[in-house]
XYZ file of C-alpha atoms in Angstrom:
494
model
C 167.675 181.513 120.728
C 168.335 178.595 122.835
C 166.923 180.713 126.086
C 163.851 182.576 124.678
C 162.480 178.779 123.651
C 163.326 177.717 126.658
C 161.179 180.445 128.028
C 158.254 179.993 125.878
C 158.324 176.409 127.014
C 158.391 177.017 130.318
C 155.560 179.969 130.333
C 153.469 177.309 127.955
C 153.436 174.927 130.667
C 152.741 177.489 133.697
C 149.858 178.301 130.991
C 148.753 175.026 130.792
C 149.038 174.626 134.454
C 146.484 177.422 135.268
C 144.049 176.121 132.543
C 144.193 172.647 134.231
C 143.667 174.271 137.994
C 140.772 176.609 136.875
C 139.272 173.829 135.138
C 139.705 171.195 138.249
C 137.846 173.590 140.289
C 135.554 174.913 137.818
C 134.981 170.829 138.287
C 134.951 171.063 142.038
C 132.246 173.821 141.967
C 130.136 171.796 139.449
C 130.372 168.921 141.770
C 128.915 171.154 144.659
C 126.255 172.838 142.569
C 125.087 169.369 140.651
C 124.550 167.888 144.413
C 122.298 170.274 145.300
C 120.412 171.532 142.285
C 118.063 169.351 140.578
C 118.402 168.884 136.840
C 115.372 171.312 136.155
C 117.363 174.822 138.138
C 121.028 173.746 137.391
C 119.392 174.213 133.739
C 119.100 177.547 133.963
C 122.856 178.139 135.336
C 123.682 176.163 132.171
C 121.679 178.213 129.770
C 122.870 181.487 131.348
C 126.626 180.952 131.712
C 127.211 178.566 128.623
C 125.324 181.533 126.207
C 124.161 184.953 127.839
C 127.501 185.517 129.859
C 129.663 183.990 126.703
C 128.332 185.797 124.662
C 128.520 189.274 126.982
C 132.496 188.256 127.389
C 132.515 189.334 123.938
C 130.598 192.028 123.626
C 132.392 193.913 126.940
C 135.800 192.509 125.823
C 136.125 193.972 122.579
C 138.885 191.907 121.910
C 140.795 194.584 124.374
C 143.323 191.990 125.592
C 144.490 191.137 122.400
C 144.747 195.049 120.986
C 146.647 195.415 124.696
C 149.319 192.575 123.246
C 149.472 194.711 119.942
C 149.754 197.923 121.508
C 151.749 197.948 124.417
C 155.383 198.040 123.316
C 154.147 200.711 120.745
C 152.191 202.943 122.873
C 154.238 202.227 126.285
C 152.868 199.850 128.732
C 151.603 202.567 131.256
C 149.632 204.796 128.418
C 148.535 201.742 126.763
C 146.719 200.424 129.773
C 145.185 203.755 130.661
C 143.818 203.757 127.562
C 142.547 200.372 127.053
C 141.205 200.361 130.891
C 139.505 203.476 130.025
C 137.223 202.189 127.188
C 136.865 199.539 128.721
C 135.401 201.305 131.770
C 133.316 203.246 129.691
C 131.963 200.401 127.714
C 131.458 198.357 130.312
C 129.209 200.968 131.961
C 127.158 201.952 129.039
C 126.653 198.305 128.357
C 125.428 197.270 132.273
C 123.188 200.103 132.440
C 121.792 199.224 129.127
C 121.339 195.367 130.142
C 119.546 196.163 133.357
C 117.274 199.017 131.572
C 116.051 196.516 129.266
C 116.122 193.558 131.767
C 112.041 192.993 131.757
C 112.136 193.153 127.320
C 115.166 190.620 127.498
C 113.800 188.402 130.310
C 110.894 188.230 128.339
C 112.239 187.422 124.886
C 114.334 184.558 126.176
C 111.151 183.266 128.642
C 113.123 184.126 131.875
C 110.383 186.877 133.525
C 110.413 184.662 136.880
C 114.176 184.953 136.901
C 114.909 188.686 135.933
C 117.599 189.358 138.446
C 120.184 187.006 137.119
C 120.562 189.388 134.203
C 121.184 191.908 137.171
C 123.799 189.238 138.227
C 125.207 188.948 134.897
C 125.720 192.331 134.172
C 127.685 192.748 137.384
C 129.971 189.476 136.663
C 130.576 190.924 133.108
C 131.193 194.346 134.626
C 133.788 192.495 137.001
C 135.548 189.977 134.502
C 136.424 193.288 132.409
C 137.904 194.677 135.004
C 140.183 191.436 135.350
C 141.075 190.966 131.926
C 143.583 193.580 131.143
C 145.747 193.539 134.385
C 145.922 189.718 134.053
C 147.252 190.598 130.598
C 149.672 193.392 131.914
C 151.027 190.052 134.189
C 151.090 188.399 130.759
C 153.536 191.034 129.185
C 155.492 191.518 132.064
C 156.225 187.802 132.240
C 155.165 187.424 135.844
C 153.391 184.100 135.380
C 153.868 182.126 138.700
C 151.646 185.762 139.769
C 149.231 185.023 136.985
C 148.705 181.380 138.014
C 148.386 182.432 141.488
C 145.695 184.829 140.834
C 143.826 183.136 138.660
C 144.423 179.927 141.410
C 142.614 181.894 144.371
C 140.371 183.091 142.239
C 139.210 179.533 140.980
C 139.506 178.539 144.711
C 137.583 181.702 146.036
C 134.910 180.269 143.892
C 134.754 176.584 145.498
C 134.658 178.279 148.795
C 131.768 180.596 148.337
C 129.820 178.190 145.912
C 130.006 175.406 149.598
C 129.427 178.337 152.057
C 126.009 179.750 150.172
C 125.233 176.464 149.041
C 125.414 174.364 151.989
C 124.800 177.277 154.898
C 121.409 178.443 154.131
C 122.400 181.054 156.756
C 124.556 182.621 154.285
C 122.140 183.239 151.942
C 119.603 184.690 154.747
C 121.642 186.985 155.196
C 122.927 188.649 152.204
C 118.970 188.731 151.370
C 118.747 190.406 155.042
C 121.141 193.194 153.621
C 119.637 193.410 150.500
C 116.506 194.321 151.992
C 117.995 196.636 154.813
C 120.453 198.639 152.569
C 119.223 198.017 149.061
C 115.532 198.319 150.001
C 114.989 195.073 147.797
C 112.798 192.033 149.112
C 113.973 188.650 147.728
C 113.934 185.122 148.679
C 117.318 183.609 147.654
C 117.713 180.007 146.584
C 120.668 178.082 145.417
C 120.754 179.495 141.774
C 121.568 183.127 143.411
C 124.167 181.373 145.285
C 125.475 180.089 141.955
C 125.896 183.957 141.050
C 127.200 185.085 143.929
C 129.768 182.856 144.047
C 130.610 184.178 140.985
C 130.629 187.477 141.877
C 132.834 187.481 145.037
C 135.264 185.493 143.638
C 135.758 187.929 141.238
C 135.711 189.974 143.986
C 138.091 188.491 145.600
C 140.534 188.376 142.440
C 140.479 192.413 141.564
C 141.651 193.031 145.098
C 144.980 190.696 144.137
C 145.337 192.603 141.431
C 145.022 196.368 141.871
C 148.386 196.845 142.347
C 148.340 196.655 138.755
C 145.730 200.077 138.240
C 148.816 201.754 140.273
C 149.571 204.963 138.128
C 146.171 204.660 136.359
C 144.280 207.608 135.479
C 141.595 208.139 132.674
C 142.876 208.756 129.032
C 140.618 210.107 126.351
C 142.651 210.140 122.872
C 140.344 210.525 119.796
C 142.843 209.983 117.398
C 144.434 206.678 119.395
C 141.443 205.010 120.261
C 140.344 204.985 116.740
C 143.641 203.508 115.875
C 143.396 201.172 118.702
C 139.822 200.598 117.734
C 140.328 199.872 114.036
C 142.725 197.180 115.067
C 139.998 195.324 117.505
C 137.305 194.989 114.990
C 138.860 192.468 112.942
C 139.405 190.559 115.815
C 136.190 191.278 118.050
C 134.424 189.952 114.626
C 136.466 187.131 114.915
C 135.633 186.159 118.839
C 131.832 187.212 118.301
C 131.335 184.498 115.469
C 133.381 181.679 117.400
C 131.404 182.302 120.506
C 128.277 181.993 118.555
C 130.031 178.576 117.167
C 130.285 177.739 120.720
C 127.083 178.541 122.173
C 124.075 178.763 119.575
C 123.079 174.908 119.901
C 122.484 175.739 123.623
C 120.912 178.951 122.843
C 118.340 177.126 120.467
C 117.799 174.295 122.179
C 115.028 175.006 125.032
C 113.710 177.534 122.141
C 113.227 174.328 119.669
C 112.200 171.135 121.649
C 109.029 170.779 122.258
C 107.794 170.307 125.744
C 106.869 166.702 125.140
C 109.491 165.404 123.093
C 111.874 163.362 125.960
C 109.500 160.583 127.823
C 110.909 160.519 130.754
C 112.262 163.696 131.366
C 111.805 167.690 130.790
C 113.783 169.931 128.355
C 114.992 171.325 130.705
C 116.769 168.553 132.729
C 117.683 167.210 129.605
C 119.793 170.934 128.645
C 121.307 170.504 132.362
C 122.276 167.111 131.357
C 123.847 168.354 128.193
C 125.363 171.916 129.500
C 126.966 169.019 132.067
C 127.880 166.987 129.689
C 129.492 169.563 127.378
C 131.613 170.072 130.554
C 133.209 166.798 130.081
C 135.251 167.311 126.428
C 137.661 169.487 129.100
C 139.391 165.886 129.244
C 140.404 166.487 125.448
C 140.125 170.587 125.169
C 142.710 171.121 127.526
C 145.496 169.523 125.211
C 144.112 171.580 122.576
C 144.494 174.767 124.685
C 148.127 173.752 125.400
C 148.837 172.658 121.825
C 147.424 176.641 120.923
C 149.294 178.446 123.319
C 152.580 176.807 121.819
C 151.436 176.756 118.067
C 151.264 180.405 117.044
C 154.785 181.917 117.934
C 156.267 178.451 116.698
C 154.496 179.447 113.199
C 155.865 182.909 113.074
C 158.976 181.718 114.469
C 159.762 179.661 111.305
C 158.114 181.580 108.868
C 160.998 182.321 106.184
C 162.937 179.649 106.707
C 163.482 176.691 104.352
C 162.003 174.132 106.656
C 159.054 175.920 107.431
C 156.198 174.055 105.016
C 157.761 170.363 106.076
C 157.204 171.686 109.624
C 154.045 172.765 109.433
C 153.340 169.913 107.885
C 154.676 167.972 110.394
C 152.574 169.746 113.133
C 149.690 168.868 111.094
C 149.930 164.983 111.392
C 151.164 164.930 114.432
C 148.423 166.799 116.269
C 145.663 164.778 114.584
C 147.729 161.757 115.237
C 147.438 162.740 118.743
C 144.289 164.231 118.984
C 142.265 160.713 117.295
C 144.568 158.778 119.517
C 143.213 160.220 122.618
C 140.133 160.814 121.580
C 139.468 157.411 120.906
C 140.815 156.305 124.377
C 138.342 158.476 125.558
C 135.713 157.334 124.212
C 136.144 153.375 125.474
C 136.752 154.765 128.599
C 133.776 157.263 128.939
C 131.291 155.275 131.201
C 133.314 154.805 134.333
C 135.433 158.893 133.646
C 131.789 160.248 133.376
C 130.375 158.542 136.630
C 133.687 160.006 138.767
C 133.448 163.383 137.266
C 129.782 163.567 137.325
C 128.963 161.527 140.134
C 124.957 162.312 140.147
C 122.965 160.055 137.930
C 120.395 162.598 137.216
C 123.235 164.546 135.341
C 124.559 161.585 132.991
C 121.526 161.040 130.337
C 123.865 162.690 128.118
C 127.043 161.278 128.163
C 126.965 159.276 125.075
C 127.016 162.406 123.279
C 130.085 163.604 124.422
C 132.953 161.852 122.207
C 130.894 163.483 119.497
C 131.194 166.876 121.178
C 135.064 166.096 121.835
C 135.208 165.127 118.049
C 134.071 168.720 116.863
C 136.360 170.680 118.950
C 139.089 168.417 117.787
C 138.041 169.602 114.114
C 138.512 173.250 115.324
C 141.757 172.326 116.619
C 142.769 171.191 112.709
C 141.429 174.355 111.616
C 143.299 176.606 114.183
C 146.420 174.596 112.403
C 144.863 175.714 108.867
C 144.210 179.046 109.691
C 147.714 179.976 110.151
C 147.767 180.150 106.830
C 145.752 183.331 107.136
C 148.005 184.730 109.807
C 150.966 183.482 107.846
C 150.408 185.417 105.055
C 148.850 188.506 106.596
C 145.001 187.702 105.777
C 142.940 187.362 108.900
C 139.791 188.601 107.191
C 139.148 185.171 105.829
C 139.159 183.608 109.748
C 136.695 186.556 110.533
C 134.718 184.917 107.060
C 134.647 181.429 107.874
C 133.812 181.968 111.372
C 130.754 183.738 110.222
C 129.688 180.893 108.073
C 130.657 178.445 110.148
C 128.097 179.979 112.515
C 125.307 180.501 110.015
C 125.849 176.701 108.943
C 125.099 175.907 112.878
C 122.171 178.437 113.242
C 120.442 176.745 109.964
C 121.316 173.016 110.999
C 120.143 173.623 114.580
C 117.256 174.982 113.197
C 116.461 171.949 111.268
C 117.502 169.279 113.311
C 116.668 170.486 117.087
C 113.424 169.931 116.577
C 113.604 166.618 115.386
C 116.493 165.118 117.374
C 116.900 167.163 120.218
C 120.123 166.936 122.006
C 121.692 165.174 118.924
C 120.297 168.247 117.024
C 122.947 170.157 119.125
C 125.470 167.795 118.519
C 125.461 167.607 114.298
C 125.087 170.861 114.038
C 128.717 171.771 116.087
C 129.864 168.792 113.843
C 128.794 170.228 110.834
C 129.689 173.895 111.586
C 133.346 172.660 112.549
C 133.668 170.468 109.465
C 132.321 173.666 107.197
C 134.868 175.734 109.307
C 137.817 173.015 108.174
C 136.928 172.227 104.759
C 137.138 176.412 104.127
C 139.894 176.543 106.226
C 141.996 174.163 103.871
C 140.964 175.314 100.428
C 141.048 178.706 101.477
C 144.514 178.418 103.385
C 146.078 176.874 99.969
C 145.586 179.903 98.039
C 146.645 182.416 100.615
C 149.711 180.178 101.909
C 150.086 176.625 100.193
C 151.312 174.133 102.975
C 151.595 170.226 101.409
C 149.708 168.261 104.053
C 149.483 164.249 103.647
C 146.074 163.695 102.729
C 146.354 160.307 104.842
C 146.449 162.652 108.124
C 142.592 163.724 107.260
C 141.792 160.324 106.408
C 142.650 159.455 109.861
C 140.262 162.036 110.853
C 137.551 160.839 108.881
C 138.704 157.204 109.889
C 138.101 158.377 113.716
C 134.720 159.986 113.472
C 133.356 156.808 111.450
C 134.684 154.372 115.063
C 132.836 156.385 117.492
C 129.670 154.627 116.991
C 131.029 151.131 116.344
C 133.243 151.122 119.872
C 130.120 151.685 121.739
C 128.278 148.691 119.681
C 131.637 146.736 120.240
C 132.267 146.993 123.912
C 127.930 146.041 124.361
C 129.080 142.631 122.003
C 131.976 142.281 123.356
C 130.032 141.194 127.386
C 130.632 137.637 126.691
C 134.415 138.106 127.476
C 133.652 140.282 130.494
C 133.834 143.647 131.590
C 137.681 143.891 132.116
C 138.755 141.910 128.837
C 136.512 143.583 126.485
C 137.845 146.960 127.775
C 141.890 145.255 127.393
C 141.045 144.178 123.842
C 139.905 147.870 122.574
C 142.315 148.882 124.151
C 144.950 146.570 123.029
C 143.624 147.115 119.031
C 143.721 151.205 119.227
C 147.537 151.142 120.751
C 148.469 148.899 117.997
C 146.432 151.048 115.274
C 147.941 154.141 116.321
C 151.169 152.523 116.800
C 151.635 151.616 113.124
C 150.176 154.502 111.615
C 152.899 156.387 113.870
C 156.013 154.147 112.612
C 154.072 154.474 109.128
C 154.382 158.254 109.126
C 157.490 158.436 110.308
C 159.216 156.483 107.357
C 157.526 158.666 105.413
């Protein structure tokens, strides 16, 4: 017992690990990419990969890698990826040649007819990332993560390198477009949001020629009465995915749909969704615990299910990862002005940045309701996550709707808050029917508590100027560790 926690500790952390090195040079690349590309293109990389290639990740994933989890001690490992890989392939295909068919009817729904061959570059770093997915996963099952974190490491770094080489050696670029032309008979000029793309690409590239090893013994598998098994068993959860994508990426969908052209002074809509997409990037400072806190919650949960303990500890869980969660959170917030202008160096990209303890706020919400949804899982109900991930979705579709419009980026911003709190509040009343769990109500006072000081610590720290810069910032500080402090000796005497 001892050993196998010890083990899920120590993959959790090599876990964690990658997370924090893809996102550092996901950070890196942005870095490179913001320097070069005004507000008005780096837009369109935002719009593309934050909802066109999110939301293909779920179509061409079919929730395959977590069917592959499911299946593979049943099925054997080797038939099991055969299979998988093989509808997978054959997905993957039918959906590319589909997506560049009906390139000119898409490019013209969403307004992108001057930029119809990034949907050719999308479909062939969708194509790609399928590819990936299930060998990373075989690494997954056969425990080889220092392998998995060094893939997905040169892969991250692969990126960096071919995001500065096209970016900043127009030579590159020349002549990829040179053999585009002489072997592909296609005449382009190509500028830095190609190289954004292509980066993409041969990093990927670059990654699937790590790991082919793993497609050693592969062959294709065509089993009627097994893939409709296997495929009965990914609906629930490709349902699932497609309606927390959505969650994730309809306000940025919406938004150069909804503003009008003349509704920021000084700037376009479309700097302005740059600024945001960039800004969105910055809640990594507080999703990255909540990744961590995920890939340790679940098999804890199952692991304790039964036992006599089991609702104090959940309980327990509860409190103290909104304990946490508000604690940093609010840190965060105090300290946003001087994190944002070393992460996003380039004023053009930080027009935005009061928004973000907002957007850090609503993921922090999902976070309590991956805690109450375990309740689902617990007691062997996972239609109701698939449920109230579809109306937390349609909640976000209608308030974006209404509020876009009239506030604009802030539009975006209530209506992740809103969809998250609908998401919670369904979560709990839902999750104490199927699996009754006593939580202290004081834990989602807190949370309540913590929403309600976002606004006031801005207004503080601007009244606070008469002390100057570096005492107003000790005394926040100084009142949240001593907040949190006794709420934390509070609790635990309870």
């Amino acid at each position: 017992m001892h050993n196998t926690v010890k083990t899920l500790g120590k993959e959790t952390i090599i876990y964690s690990i990658s997370n924090i090195i893809i996102r550092g040079c996901g950070y890196l690349a942005l870095l490179l990419q913001t320097n070069i590309l005004p507000p008005s293109a780096y837009s369109i990389v935002i719009e593309f990969y934050g909802s066109y290639i999110a939301l293909g990740h779920v179509l061409y994933d079919l929730a395959m890698d977590m069917t592959y989890f499911r299946f593979v001690h049943r099925l054997g490992k080797q038939h099991t990826f055969n299979i998988i890989v093989t509808i997978l392939l054959v997905s993957s295909l039918i959906f590319s040649i589909l997506l560049i068919l009906y390139t000119p009817q898409i490019a013209k729904l969403t307004n992108h007819l001057a930029h119809m061959r990034y949907f050719y570059y999308m479909a062939g770093i969708l194509m790609l990332d399928t590819l990936l997915m299930i060998p990373y996963a075989n690494l997954r099952v056969e425990k080889k993560t220092l392998w998995f974190l060094l893939v997905k490491a040169v892969q991250a770094c692969a990126g960096i390198i071919f995001s500065f080489i096209l970016l900043y050696c127009p030579v590159a670029l020349r002549c990829i477009a040179y053999g585009m032309y002489h072997y592909l008979h296609l005449p382009v000029h190509l500028n830095g949001i190609d190289a954004v793309f292509i980066a993409t690409i041969l990093s990927n590239i670059t990654a699937l020629a790590f790991l082919l090893p793993n497609f050693k013994g592969f062959h294709l598998v065509w089993n009627k009465r097994t893939m409709q098994t296997i495929g009965g068993y990914a609906a629930t959860s490709f349902c699932t995915m497609l309606f927390v994508r959505l969650n994730e990426t309809l306000p940025l969908l919406l938004f150069r749909k909804l503003v009008p052209n003349n509704f920021y002074s000084a700037h376009t809509k479309e700097e302005i969704l740059a600024n945001f997409g960039t800004a969105c990037k910055l809640t990594v400072c507080i999703t990255l615990g909540i990744q961590a806190f995920k890939h340790a919650a679940e098999p804890f949960f199952f692991a304790h299910l039964g036992r006599k303990e089991a609702l104090k500890l959940y309980r327990q869980t509860m409190h103290l990862f909104i304990l946490t969660s508000c604690f940093c959170l609010l840190l965060f917030s105090v300290n946003i002005d001087w994190v944002a202008k070393i992460l996003i160096p380039n004023p053009r990209y930080r027009h935005t940045i009061d928004a973000v303890p907002y957007l850090a706020f609503a993921h922090i919400i999902l976070g309590v309701y991956y805690n109450l949804s375990a309740a689902f899982k617990l007691s062997n109900h996972p239609r109701y996550n698939t449920w109230i991930s579809a109306l937390g979705s349609l909640v976000i579709g209608c308030t974006a709707l209404l509020l876009i419009p009239k506030l604009g980026h802030w539009g975006c911003v209530y209506a992740s808050i809103s969809g998250a709190a609908t998401m919670g509040l369904l979560g709990y009343y839902t999750g104490q029917k199927c699996y009754p769990i006593p939580y202290h109500k004081g834990s989602f006072l807190l949370l309540l508590g913590c929403f309600l000081a976002l606004h006031p610590i801005v207004l503080w720290r601007n009244t606070l100027t008469f002390l100057g810069a570096g005492w107003s910032y000790a005394l926040l500080h100084t009142i949240i560790l001593v907040t949190f402090y006794r709420i934390a000796i509070r609790w635990k005497k309870v």
